[in-house]
């Protein structure tokens, strides 16, 4: 999936830390973590390898992978698994298909949608074929459909609810509009679609239609497909309506992997799980300890295009939609209710179905039990040229390259693991079940995970990840040329980040908050940061649940056909990446990151960027709190929140340890002859640091999420709420939660600081 991880809220405050001036426009920095004696050989191997990926090969992989619709668990999906496994074996990887038995729903009949009032009118839900694009006419495509949605018929007056966020429903209440027994019409965007369903069903709606507004990814953004890259009026955004911010994975096995004999929740063929008005829901809740209505959809939902939505919106009266609710259709939006009344029917069938991960390895020569992971999902809602085909094509090209590098004599120090995940679109199912099954092994072995999803929807590099990997990816990006500009990928990325910082940073040139012991506050400056990871792709189980340092790297652009039948090979050739140059560039970047991470004598992690990022996350919380204080009828002086200083002190303490570790690692990188036992102990210590951020009991109300720094927002689903326990207390206005959230977070930061100190001690030893 990975449509959006950008938080809509606050821009990070800036601060001065790691001599940012040296980062732009200089010579590429040398790869970090290599002793002088191994650096020369690495440079030769890397230069040779990065010449291997080609646009022609990437195009070939994409053409094959997008040949037919291949949603999770279908025969076409299994064919892509076999294809990927066989290529990897050809290239010298050991590769196996690892199946799981998971609960998935498929449409059992096409959905229907009809206006009953003010006049009867059948609304068309089919995506129209386009001449010169034979894939767009493929009759095997799922119709308009939500993964993990339920069967049912809903009739009633329509209410327009903007993005379907809690604040949108609150605004409706303010207008005196109750959505109880109504059908909610809301647009895609801002939050994960499953949470729109949750918000609507909590308020008593009978059904929900989620449409793609042309103001978000249609004609108001540019020409629509086939003339341009944006969404045509019949295009439907399929997708999962799982409640992703509570926990991902197979919803019928919330407590473990979906392997034979797994303890599975009783499920229902039409509704996923039994519903209130059926016998058995009480028994189900008793047996599972779950609240049915808070766990899974209870009302039917459908995605629709803006052609159909237009017919409904033009028949809504009532108040004009509040400010910011007007979309791109040429009509004044009203909230209703009515006079439009409609009937929607959804037919879907749940079954336990087989899915197929492909797991492949290139063994490490020195540290075979330390993994450098690359992952990408393979299942698609339809053809999935961008999502996820571009990612599979680019990562396969990277795997071909690494296999070739080994044949050419490259000996990775660590084992490289490639994972082609299945059923990501339903809710990160394949990666979550695998990570749960092999949790102990992942915990012992995984040093980092590079996640790719939609690798190419345009030319603009987008990098997210934990801050300890920033210097690794920036250094790698510095070594790869952007074929369009002729500059390094790093320079283009830094320029874009700096422009965003200039435009968004609040004006705080010196901030006394962070000064200690009478020192003068340092002026703030630009510090490049990787985007904070929330959820919406397969890094989630690794980072949020198991504490594995993760990256998410791809190229973005003008892309309006997400999860529709038009996300196909013809779209990519016409608009996304006509020459497949970006696919090849992506493969080169992945190869560079992986060869450095798998080859370096010392894991190429740096922790000062982590301390910098934590400071900016605390500043985000301060800003959020200050904005809440401004909302109060009689604004009081902004005193932050309870425990703020404790939290900030923990960040500063971590920063001091990080500085010592980074200096020791830099010094070590200038020497040869480190003892093998020292390197082993140091690498083990470095690999464990991220685990120290895990909260033993997880987050309140969603214990599967264990990371103290990274989790998807409870009400966003995709976008990250850094320092989630504290953020949630402030965001949901529950100050009493701060009494536990701040100490738990502070203790996790202290554990991480101690882990950093252990690594620094090892690095400084002779
Ligand atoms: Zn995806």
mmCIF file of C-alpha atoms and ligand atoms in Angstrom, residues 1-2 377 379 387-388 424-425 453-454 536-537 562-563, ligand 1:
data_model
loop_
_atom_site.group_PDB
_atom_site.id
_atom_site.type_symbol
_atom_site.label_atom_id
_atom_site.label_comp_id
_atom_site.label_asym_id
_atom_site.label_seq_id
_atom_site.Cartn_x
_atom_site.Cartn_y
_atom_site.Cartn_z
ATOM 1 C CA UNK A 1 0.000 0.000 0.000
ATOM 2 C CA UNK A 2 2.171 2.905 1.178
ATOM 3 C CA UNK A 377 5.452 -7.178 -1.241
ATOM 4 C CA UNK A 379 0.564 -9.113 -4.222
ATOM 5 C CA UNK A 387 2.209 -0.774 -6.214
ATOM 6 C CA UNK A 388 4.099 -3.064 -5.802
ATOM 7 C CA UNK A 424 0.526 -6.924 2.153
ATOM 8 C CA UNK A 425 -2.473 -5.184 0.649
ATOM 9 C CA UNK A 453 6.935 -0.981 -1.738
ATOM 10 C CA UNK A 454 6.040 1.338 -4.599
ATOM 11 C CA UNK A 536 1.259 1.125 5.698
ATOM 12 C CA UNK A 537 4.040 -1.138 4.506
ATOM 13 C CA UNK A 562 -3.300 4.052 -6.977
ATOM 14 C CA UNK A 563 -5.079 0.695 -6.402
HETATM 15 ZN ZN1 LIG B 1 2.003 -1.606 -1.711
#
